[in-house]
Amino acid sequence: MRRIGALSVHLYDPLLGTVLRPLRQAIKNRMPLSKDSEILDLCCGTGDQLILFARNGFTRLHGLDLSADMLEIAKKTTFPISFHLSDARDA
Protein backbone atom coordinates (compact mmCIF):
# COMPACT_ATOMS: atom_id res chain seq x y z
CA MET A 1 0.00 0.00 0.00
CA ARG A 2 1.31 3.43 -0.93
CA ARG A 3 2.18 5.90 1.78
CA ILE A 4 0.40 9.25 1.58
CA GLY A 5 2.89 11.97 0.73
CA ALA A 6 3.57 14.74 3.24
CA LEU A 7 2.00 17.37 0.97
CA SER A 8 -1.20 15.33 0.64
CA VAL A 9 -1.39 14.98 4.40
CA HIS A 10 -1.28 18.73 4.90
CA LEU A 11 -4.00 19.24 2.29
CA TYR A 12 -6.29 16.51 3.65
CA ASP A 13 -7.96 18.48 6.46
CA PRO A 14 -8.16 21.86 4.70
CA LEU A 15 -9.75 20.29 1.60
CA LEU A 16 -11.97 17.67 3.23
CA GLY A 17 -12.63 19.20 6.65
CA THR A 18 -15.57 21.32 5.53
CA VAL A 19 -17.06 18.53 3.45
CA LEU A 20 -16.76 15.97 6.25
CA ARG A 21 -17.91 18.23 9.12
CA PRO A 22 -21.67 17.40 8.76
CA LEU A 23 -20.89 13.68 8.53
CA ARG A 24 -18.63 13.81 11.61
CA GLN A 25 -21.33 15.68 13.54
CA ALA A 26 -23.97 13.11 12.51
CA ILE A 27 -21.71 10.27 13.69
CA LYS A 28 -21.13 12.03 17.01
CA ASN A 29 -24.88 12.49 17.47
CA ARG A 30 -25.41 8.73 17.12
CA MET A 31 -22.71 7.72 19.58
CA PRO A 32 -23.43 5.94 22.87
CA LEU A 33 -24.71 8.12 25.68
CA SER A 34 -22.01 6.96 28.09
CA LYS A 35 -18.96 9.19 27.83
CA ASP A 36 -16.99 6.25 29.25
CA SER A 37 -17.66 4.08 26.16
CA GLU A 38 -14.50 2.81 24.51
CA ILE A 39 -14.25 3.98 20.88
CA LEU A 40 -11.86 2.72 18.19
CA ASP A 41 -11.63 4.72 14.96
CA LEU A 42 -10.16 2.53 12.21
CA CYS A 43 -8.44 4.54 9.49
CA CYS A 44 -8.57 7.62 11.74
CA GLY A 45 -6.36 9.79 9.54
CA THR A 46 -5.54 13.04 11.31
CA GLY A 47 -7.85 12.16 14.21
CA ASP A 48 -10.55 14.78 13.63
CA GLN A 49 -13.45 12.44 14.47
CA LEU A 50 -11.79 11.35 17.71
CA ILE A 51 -11.00 14.95 18.61
CA LEU A 52 -14.69 15.78 18.14
CA PHE A 53 -15.57 12.96 20.57
CA ALA A 54 -12.99 14.21 23.06
CA ARG A 55 -14.41 17.74 22.88
CA ASN A 56 -17.78 16.23 23.77
CA GLY A 57 -16.51 14.45 26.87
CA PHE A 58 -15.60 10.98 25.61
CA THR A 59 -12.43 9.77 27.30
CA ARG A 60 -11.57 6.24 26.11
CA LEU A 61 -10.53 7.01 22.54
CA HIS A 62 -8.24 5.05 20.22
CA GLY A 63 -7.27 5.67 16.62
CA LEU A 64 -5.55 3.39 14.14
CA ASP A 65 -4.15 4.41 10.74
CA LEU A 66 -1.72 3.10 8.15
CA SER A 67 -0.16 6.50 7.46
CA ALA A 68 2.60 7.65 9.80
CA ASP A 69 2.26 11.14 8.28
CA MET A 70 -1.45 11.34 9.17
CA LEU A 71 -0.80 10.06 12.69
CA GLU A 72 1.97 12.61 13.17
CA ILE A 73 -0.66 15.32 12.75
CA ALA A 74 -3.21 13.44 14.89
CA LYS A 75 -0.76 13.10 17.77
CA LYS A 76 -0.40 16.88 18.02
CA THR A 77 -3.77 17.06 19.78
CA THR A 78 -3.77 17.97 23.46
CA PHE A 79 -6.55 15.45 24.15
CA PRO A 80 -5.56 12.08 25.68
CA ILE A 81 -6.21 9.94 22.61
CA SER A 82 -4.24 6.77 21.92
CA PHE A 83 -3.06 6.59 18.29
CA HIS A 84 -1.53 3.48 16.69
CA LEU A 85 0.26 2.91 13.39
CA SER A 86 -1.19 -0.24 11.83
CA ASP A 87 -3.20 -1.61 8.94
CA ALA A 88 -6.91 -1.87 9.84
CA ARG A 89 -7.01 -5.23 8.06
CA ASP A 90 -4.69 -6.56 10.75
CA ALA A 91 -6.70 -5.16 13.70
PDB file of N, CA, C and O in Angstrom, residues 20-74:
ATOM      1  N   LEU A  20     -16.500  17.045   5.296  1.00  0.00           N
ATOM      2  CA  LEU A  20     -16.756  15.966   6.253  1.00  0.00           C
ATOM      3  C   LEU A  20     -17.395  16.434   7.560  1.00  0.00           C
ATOM      4  O   LEU A  20     -17.903  15.605   8.323  1.00  0.00           O
ATOM      5  N   ARG A  21     -17.393  17.717   7.840  1.00  0.00           N
ATOM      6  CA  ARG A  21     -17.911  18.229   9.121  1.00  0.00           C
ATOM      7  C   ARG A  21     -19.339  17.755   9.407  1.00  0.00           C
ATOM      8  O   ARG A  21     -19.615  17.258  10.501  1.00  0.00           O
ATOM      9  N   PRO A  22     -20.306  17.869   8.471  1.00  0.00           N
ATOM     10  CA  PRO A  22     -21.667  17.401   8.765  1.00  0.00           C
ATOM     11  C   PRO A  22     -21.720  15.886   9.036  1.00  0.00           C
ATOM     12  O   PRO A  22     -22.457  15.449   9.915  1.00  0.00           O
ATOM     13  N   LEU A  23     -20.930  15.120   8.313  1.00  0.00           N
ATOM     14  CA  LEU A  23     -20.892  13.675   8.535  1.00  0.00           C
ATOM     15  C   LEU A  23     -20.318  13.363   9.911  1.00  0.00           C
ATOM     16  O   LEU A  23     -20.864  12.537  10.654  1.00  0.00           O
ATOM     17  N   ARG A  24     -19.240  14.029  10.288  1.00  0.00           N
ATOM     18  CA  ARG A  24     -18.635  13.810  11.609  1.00  0.00           C
ATOM     19  C   ARG A  24     -19.612  14.178  12.719  1.00  0.00           C
ATOM     20  O   ARG A  24     -19.703  13.493  13.730  1.00  0.00           O
ATOM     21  N   GLN A  25     -20.354  15.253  12.542  1.00  0.00           N
ATOM     22  CA  GLN A  25     -21.333  15.680  13.538  1.00  0.00           C
ATOM     23  C   GLN A  25     -22.460  14.645  13.642  1.00  0.00           C
ATOM     24  O   GLN A  25     -22.904  14.312  14.737  1.00  0.00           O
ATOM     25  N   ALA A  26     -22.907  14.122  12.504  1.00  0.00           N
ATOM     26  CA  ALA A  26     -23.967  13.106  12.508  1.00  0.00           C
ATOM     27  C   ALA A  26     -23.501  11.837  13.222  1.00  0.00           C
ATOM     28  O   ALA A  26     -24.262  11.234  13.980  1.00  0.00           O
ATOM     29  N   ILE A  27     -22.259  11.450  13.003  1.00  0.00           N
ATOM     30  CA  ILE A  27     -21.710  10.275  13.688  1.00  0.00           C
ATOM     31  C   ILE A  27     -21.669  10.529  15.192  1.00  0.00           C
ATOM     32  O   ILE A  27     -22.077   9.681  15.986  1.00  0.00           O
ATOM     33  N   LYS A  28     -21.204  11.697  15.580  1.00  0.00           N
ATOM     34  CA  LYS A  28     -21.133  12.030  17.011  1.00  0.00           C
ATOM     35  C   LYS A  28     -22.513  11.977  17.651  1.00  0.00           C
ATOM     36  O   LYS A  28     -22.682  11.481  18.757  1.00  0.00           O
ATOM     37  N   ASN A  29     -23.524  12.457  16.937  1.00  0.00           N
ATOM     38  CA  ASN A  29     -24.880  12.489  17.475  1.00  0.00           C
ATOM     39  C   ASN A  29     -25.484  11.099  17.642  1.00  0.00           C
ATOM     40  O   ASN A  29     -26.466  10.944  18.360  1.00  0.00           O
ATOM     41  N   ARG A  30     -24.909  10.098  17.017  1.00  0.00           N
ATOM     42  CA  ARG A  30     -25.414   8.729  17.118  1.00  0.00           C
ATOM     43  C   ARG A  30     -24.543   7.845  18.017  1.00  0.00           C
ATOM     44  O   ARG A  30     -24.730   6.650  18.084  1.00  0.00           O
ATOM     45  N   MET A  31     -23.615   8.464  18.710  1.00  0.00           N
ATOM     46  CA  MET A  31     -22.709   7.719  19.585  1.00  0.00           C
ATOM     47  C   MET A  31     -23.418   7.326  20.873  1.00  0.00           C
ATOM     48  O   MET A  31     -24.440   7.896  21.222  1.00  0.00           O
ATOM     49  N   PRO A  32     -22.841   6.358  21.599  1.00  0.00           N
ATOM     50  CA  PRO A  32     -23.433   5.939  22.874  1.00  0.00           C
ATOM     51  C   PRO A  32     -23.544   7.122  23.840  1.00  0.00           C
ATOM     52  O   PRO A  32     -22.769   8.069  23.768  1.00  0.00           O
ATOM     53  N   LEU A  33     -24.511   7.041  24.719  1.00  0.00           N
ATOM     54  CA  LEU A  33     -24.711   8.122  25.682  1.00  0.00           C
ATOM     55  C   LEU A  33     -23.619   8.157  26.736  1.00  0.00           C
ATOM     56  O   LEU A  33     -23.286   9.206  27.257  1.00  0.00           O
ATOM     57  N   SER A  34     -23.037   7.012  27.051  1.00  0.00           N
ATOM     58  CA  SER A  34     -22.012   6.957  28.085  1.00  0.00           C
ATOM     59  C   SER A  34     -20.697   7.528  27.563  1.00  0.00           C
ATOM     60  O   SER A  34     -20.125   7.016  26.601  1.00  0.00           O
ATOM     61  N   LYS A  35     -20.220   8.572  28.219  1.00  0.00           N
ATOM     62  CA  LYS A  35     -18.957   9.195  27.825  1.00  0.00           C
ATOM     63  C   LYS A  35     -17.773   8.276  28.140  1.00  0.00           C
ATOM     64  O   LYS A  35     -16.665   8.527  27.701  1.00  0.00           O
ATOM     65  N   ASP A  36     -18.030   7.203  28.895  1.00  0.00           N
ATOM     66  CA  ASP A  36     -16.991   6.249  29.246  1.00  0.00           C
ATOM     67  C   ASP A  36     -16.895   5.093  28.239  1.00  0.00           C
ATOM     68  O   ASP A  36     -16.100   4.182  28.400  1.00  0.00           O
ATOM     69  N   SER A  37     -17.710   5.127  27.192  1.00  0.00           N
ATOM     70  CA  SER A  37     -17.661   4.079  26.162  1.00  0.00           C
ATOM     71  C   SER A  37     -16.294   4.090  25.488  1.00  0.00           C
ATOM     72  O   SER A  37     -15.724   5.149  25.236  1.00  0.00           O
ATOM     73  N   GLU A  38     -15.782   2.905  25.206  1.00  0.00           N
ATOM     74  CA  GLU A  38     -14.498   2.805  24.508  1.00  0.00           C
ATOM     75  C   GLU A  38     -14.765   2.875  23.010  1.00  0.00           C
ATOM     76  O   GLU A  38     -15.608   2.159  22.483  1.00  0.00           O
ATOM     77  N   ILE A  39     -14.030   3.750  22.307  1.00  0.00           N
ATOM     78  CA  ILE A  39     -14.245   3.980  20.882  1.00  0.00           C
ATOM     79  C   ILE A  39     -12.937   3.767  20.132  1.00  0.00           C
ATOM     80  O   ILE A  39     -11.906   4.326  20.488  1.00  0.00           O
ATOM     81  N   LEU A  40     -13.000   2.954  19.079  1.00  0.00           N
ATOM     82  CA  LEU A  40     -11.859   2.718  18.194  1.00  0.00           C
ATOM     83  C   LEU A  40     -12.225   3.241  16.813  1.00  0.00           C
ATOM     84  O   LEU A  40     -13.216   2.824  16.233  1.00  0.00           O
ATOM     85  N   ASP A  41     -11.433   4.158  16.301  1.00  0.00           N
ATOM     86  CA  ASP A  41     -11.632   4.717  14.964  1.00  0.00           C
ATOM     87  C   ASP A  41     -10.595   4.086  14.041  1.00  0.00           C
ATOM     88  O   ASP A  41      -9.411   4.403  14.107  1.00  0.00           O
ATOM     89  N   LEU A  42     -11.054   3.151  13.195  1.00  0.00           N
ATOM     90  CA  LEU A  42     -10.164   2.532  12.210  1.00  0.00           C
ATOM     91  C   LEU A  42      -9.973   3.504  11.056  1.00  0.00           C
ATOM     92  O   LEU A  42     -10.928   4.145  10.614  1.00  0.00           O
ATOM     93  N   CYS A  43      -8.763   3.615  10.565  1.00  0.00           N
ATOM     94  CA  CYS A  43      -8.436   4.542   9.485  1.00  0.00           C
ATOM     95  C   CYS A  43      -8.749   5.975   9.926  1.00  0.00           C
ATOM     96  O   CYS A  43      -9.410   6.738   9.230  1.00  0.00           O
ATOM     97  N   CYS A  44      -8.230   6.348  11.096  1.00  0.00           N
ATOM     98  CA  CYS A  44      -8.574   7.618  11.743  1.00  0.00           C
ATOM     99  C   CYS A  44      -7.940   8.840  11.088  1.00  0.00           C
ATOM    100  O   CYS A  44      -8.316   9.965  11.399  1.00  0.00           O
ATOM    101  N   GLY A  45      -6.985   8.639  10.208  1.00  0.00           N
ATOM    102  CA  GLY A  45      -6.358   9.786   9.537  1.00  0.00           C
ATOM    103  C   GLY A  45      -5.731  10.747  10.526  1.00  0.00           C
ATOM    104  O   GLY A  45      -4.959  10.348  11.395  1.00  0.00           O
ATOM    105  N   THR A  46      -6.106  12.007  10.436  1.00  0.00           N
ATOM    106  CA  THR A  46      -5.536  13.035  11.306  1.00  0.00           C
ATOM    107  C   THR A  46      -6.262  13.139  12.650  1.00  0.00           C
ATOM    108  O   THR A  46      -5.966  14.025  13.441  1.00  0.00           O
ATOM    109  N   GLY A  47      -7.204  12.242  12.901  1.00  0.00           N
ATOM    110  CA  GLY A  47      -7.848  12.156  14.211  1.00  0.00           C
ATOM    111  C   GLY A  47      -9.008  13.100  14.447  1.00  0.00           C
ATOM    112  O   GLY A  47      -9.500  13.200  15.571  1.00  0.00           O
ATOM    113  N   ASP A  48      -9.495  13.780  13.427  1.00  0.00           N
ATOM    114  CA  ASP A  48     -10.552  14.781  13.625  1.00  0.00           C
ATOM    115  C   ASP A  48     -11.816  14.221  14.279  1.00  0.00           C
ATOM    116  O   ASP A  48     -12.414  14.871  15.131  1.00  0.00           O
ATOM    117  N   GLN A  49     -12.239  13.017  13.873  1.00  0.00           N
ATOM    118  CA  GLN A  49     -13.450  12.440  14.470  1.00  0.00           C
ATOM    119  C   GLN A  49     -13.238  12.170  15.955  1.00  0.00           C
ATOM    120  O   GLN A  49     -14.087  12.480  16.780  1.00  0.00           O
ATOM    121  N   LEU A  50     -12.082  11.623  16.306  1.00  0.00           N
ATOM    122  CA  LEU A  50     -11.793  11.349  17.714  1.00  0.00           C
ATOM    123  C   LEU A  50     -11.670  12.638  18.523  1.00  0.00           C
ATOM    124  O   LEU A  50     -12.100  12.700  19.683  1.00  0.00           O
ATOM    125  N   ILE A  51     -11.105  13.662  17.927  1.00  0.00           N
ATOM    126  CA  ILE A  51     -10.996  14.952  18.611  1.00  0.00           C
ATOM    127  C   ILE A  51     -12.386  15.519  18.877  1.00  0.00           C
ATOM    128  O   ILE A  51     -12.653  16.063  19.955  1.00  0.00           O
ATOM    129  N   LEU A  52     -13.317  15.345  17.934  1.00  0.00           N
ATOM    130  CA  LEU A  52     -14.689  15.785  18.142  1.00  0.00           C
ATOM    131  C   LEU A  52     -15.312  15.037  19.329  1.00  0.00           C
ATOM    132  O   LEU A  52     -15.979  15.638  20.173  1.00  0.00           O
ATOM    133  N   PHE A  53     -15.064  13.735  19.427  1.00  0.00           N
ATOM    134  CA  PHE A  53     -15.575  12.963  20.569  1.00  0.00           C
ATOM    135  C   PHE A  53     -14.970  13.484  21.868  1.00  0.00           C
ATOM    136  O   PHE A  53     -15.664  13.649  22.866  1.00  0.00           O
ATOM    137  N   ALA A  54     -13.672  13.730  21.859  1.00  0.00           N
ATOM    138  CA  ALA A  54     -12.987  14.214  23.065  1.00  0.00           C
ATOM    139  C   ALA A  54     -13.557  15.567  23.503  1.00  0.00           C
ATOM    140  O   ALA A  54     -13.763  15.797  24.697  1.00  0.00           O
ATOM    141  N   ARG A  55     -13.825  16.434  22.560  1.00  0.00           N
ATOM    142  CA  ARG A  55     -14.409  17.745  22.878  1.00  0.00           C
ATOM    143  C   ARG A  55     -15.791  17.603  23.515  1.00  0.00           C
ATOM    144  O   ARG A  55     -16.258  18.503  24.203  1.00  0.00           O
ATOM    145  N   ASN A  56     -16.444  16.473  23.245  1.00  0.00           N
ATOM    146  CA  ASN A  56     -17.780  16.230  23.767  1.00  0.00           C
ATOM    147  C   ASN A  56     -17.766  15.305  24.988  1.00  0.00           C
ATOM    148  O   ASN A  56     -18.779  14.732  25.344  1.00  0.00           O
ATOM    149  N   GLY A  57     -16.590  15.144  25.591  1.00  0.00           N
ATOM    150  CA  GLY A  57     -16.507  14.447  26.870  1.00  0.00           C
ATOM    151  C   GLY A  57     -16.159  12.976  26.848  1.00  0.00           C
ATOM    152  O   GLY A  57     -16.047  12.352  27.892  1.00  0.00           O
ATOM    153  N   PHE A  58     -15.999  12.390  25.675  1.00  0.00           N
ATOM    154  CA  PHE A  58     -15.602  10.978  25.608  1.00  0.00           C
ATOM    155  C   PHE A  58     -14.128  10.878  26.002  1.00  0.00           C
ATOM    156  O   PHE A  58     -13.324  11.739  25.650  1.00  0.00           O
ATOM    157  N   THR A  59     -13.786   9.842  26.750  1.00  0.00           N
ATOM    158  CA  THR A  59     -12.431   9.769  27.303  1.00  0.00           C
ATOM    159  C   THR A  59     -11.644   8.532  26.900  1.00  0.00           C
ATOM    160  O   THR A  59     -10.423   8.538  26.993  1.00  0.00           O
ATOM    161  N   ARG A  60     -12.284   7.490  26.448  1.00  0.00           N
ATOM    162  CA  ARG A  60     -11.574   6.241  26.114  1.00  0.00           C
ATOM    163  C   ARG A  60     -11.514   6.104  24.593  1.00  0.00           C
ATOM    164  O   ARG A  60     -12.248   5.345  23.981  1.00  0.00           O
ATOM    165  N   LEU A  61     -10.597   6.856  23.993  1.00  0.00           N
ATOM    166  CA  LEU A  61     -10.532   7.005  22.540  1.00  0.00           C
ATOM    167  C   LEU A  61      -9.241   6.427  21.975  1.00  0.00           C
ATOM    168  O   LEU A  61      -8.158   6.682  22.504  1.00  0.00           O
ATOM    169  N   HIS A  62      -9.384   5.681  20.875  1.00  0.00           N
ATOM    170  CA  HIS A  62      -8.238   5.051  20.224  1.00  0.00           C
ATOM    171  C   HIS A  62      -8.377   5.217  18.719  1.00  0.00           C
ATOM    172  O   HIS A  62      -9.469   5.056  18.170  1.00  0.00           O
ATOM    173  N   GLY A  63      -7.281   5.540  18.056  1.00  0.00           N
ATOM    174  CA  GLY A  63      -7.274   5.669  16.615  1.00  0.00           C
ATOM    175  C   GLY A  63      -6.195   4.799  16.005  1.00  0.00           C
ATOM    176  O   GLY A  63      -5.130   4.609  16.585  1.00  0.00           O
ATOM    177  N   LEU A  64      -6.487   4.253  14.839  1.00  0.00           N
ATOM    178  CA  LEU A  64      -5.551   3.388  14.136  1.00  0.00           C
ATOM    179  C   LEU A  64      -5.489   3.856  12.683  1.00  0.00           C
ATOM    180  O   LEU A  64      -6.535   4.104  12.071  1.00  0.00           O
ATOM    181  N   ASP A  65      -4.289   4.008  12.141  1.00  0.00           N
ATOM    182  CA  ASP A  65      -4.149   4.409  10.742  1.00  0.00           C
ATOM    183  C   ASP A  65      -2.870   3.830  10.168  1.00  0.00           C
ATOM    184  O   ASP A  65      -1.908   3.559  10.898  1.00  0.00           O
ATOM    185  N   LEU A  66      -2.858   3.649   8.867  1.00  0.00           N
ATOM    186  CA  LEU A  66      -1.723   3.095   8.147  1.00  0.00           C
ATOM    187  C   LEU A  66      -0.669   4.152   7.825  1.00  0.00           C
ATOM    188  O   LEU A  66       0.489   3.837   7.585  1.00  0.00           O
ATOM    189  N   SER A  67      -1.058   5.416   7.856  1.00  0.00           N
ATOM    190  CA  SER A  67      -0.163   6.503   7.461  1.00  0.00           C
ATOM    191  C   SER A  67       0.517   7.146   8.668  1.00  0.00           C
ATOM    192  O   SER A  67      -0.140   7.793   9.495  1.00  0.00           O
ATOM    193  N   ALA A  68       1.827   7.009   8.735  1.00  0.00           N
ATOM    194  CA  ALA A  68       2.597   7.655   9.803  1.00  0.00           C
ATOM    195  C   ALA A  68       2.481   9.175   9.698  1.00  0.00           C
ATOM    196  O   ALA A  68       2.447   9.867  10.723  1.00  0.00           O
ATOM    197  N   ASP A  69       2.385   9.698   8.476  1.00  0.00           N
ATOM    198  CA  ASP A  69       2.255  11.139   8.277  1.00  0.00           C
ATOM    199  C   ASP A  69       0.935  11.664   8.853  1.00  0.00           C
ATOM    200  O   ASP A  69       0.902  12.710   9.497  1.00  0.00           O
ATOM    201  N   MET A  70      -0.152  10.932   8.632  1.00  0.00           N
ATOM    202  CA  MET A  70      -1.452  11.336   9.175  1.00  0.00           C
ATOM    203  C   MET A  70      -1.424  11.271  10.699  1.00  0.00           C
ATOM    204  O   MET A  70      -1.915  12.178  11.370  1.00  0.00           O
ATOM    205  N   LEU A  71      -0.853  10.212  11.236  1.00  0.00           N
ATOM    206  CA  LEU A  71      -0.800  10.059  12.690  1.00  0.00           C
ATOM    207  C   LEU A  71       0.090  11.111  13.342  1.00  0.00           C
ATOM    208  O   LEU A  71      -0.165  11.529  14.476  1.00  0.00           O
ATOM    209  N   GLU A  72       1.100  11.548  12.634  1.00  0.00           N
ATOM    210  CA  GLU A  72       1.967  12.610  13.166  1.00  0.00           C
ATOM    211  C   GLU A  72       1.142  13.868  13.446  1.00  0.00           C
ATOM    212  O   GLU A  72       1.306  14.526  14.476  1.00  0.00           O
ATOM    213  N   ILE A  73       0.232  14.174  12.551  1.00  0.00           N
ATOM    214  CA  ILE A  73      -0.659  15.319  12.748  1.00  0.00           C
ATOM    215  C   ILE A  73      -1.654  15.016  13.879  1.00  0.00           C
ATOM    216  O   ILE A  73      -1.884  15.842  14.752  1.00  0.00           O
ATOM    217  N   ALA A  74      -2.229  13.825  13.863  1.00  0.00           N
ATOM    218  CA  ALA A  74      -3.211  13.445  14.886  1.00  0.00           C
ATOM    219  C   ALA A  74      -2.623  13.542  16.289  1.00  0.00           C
ATOM    220  O   ALA A  74      -3.294  14.007  17.219  1.00  0.00           O
TER     221      ALA A  74
END
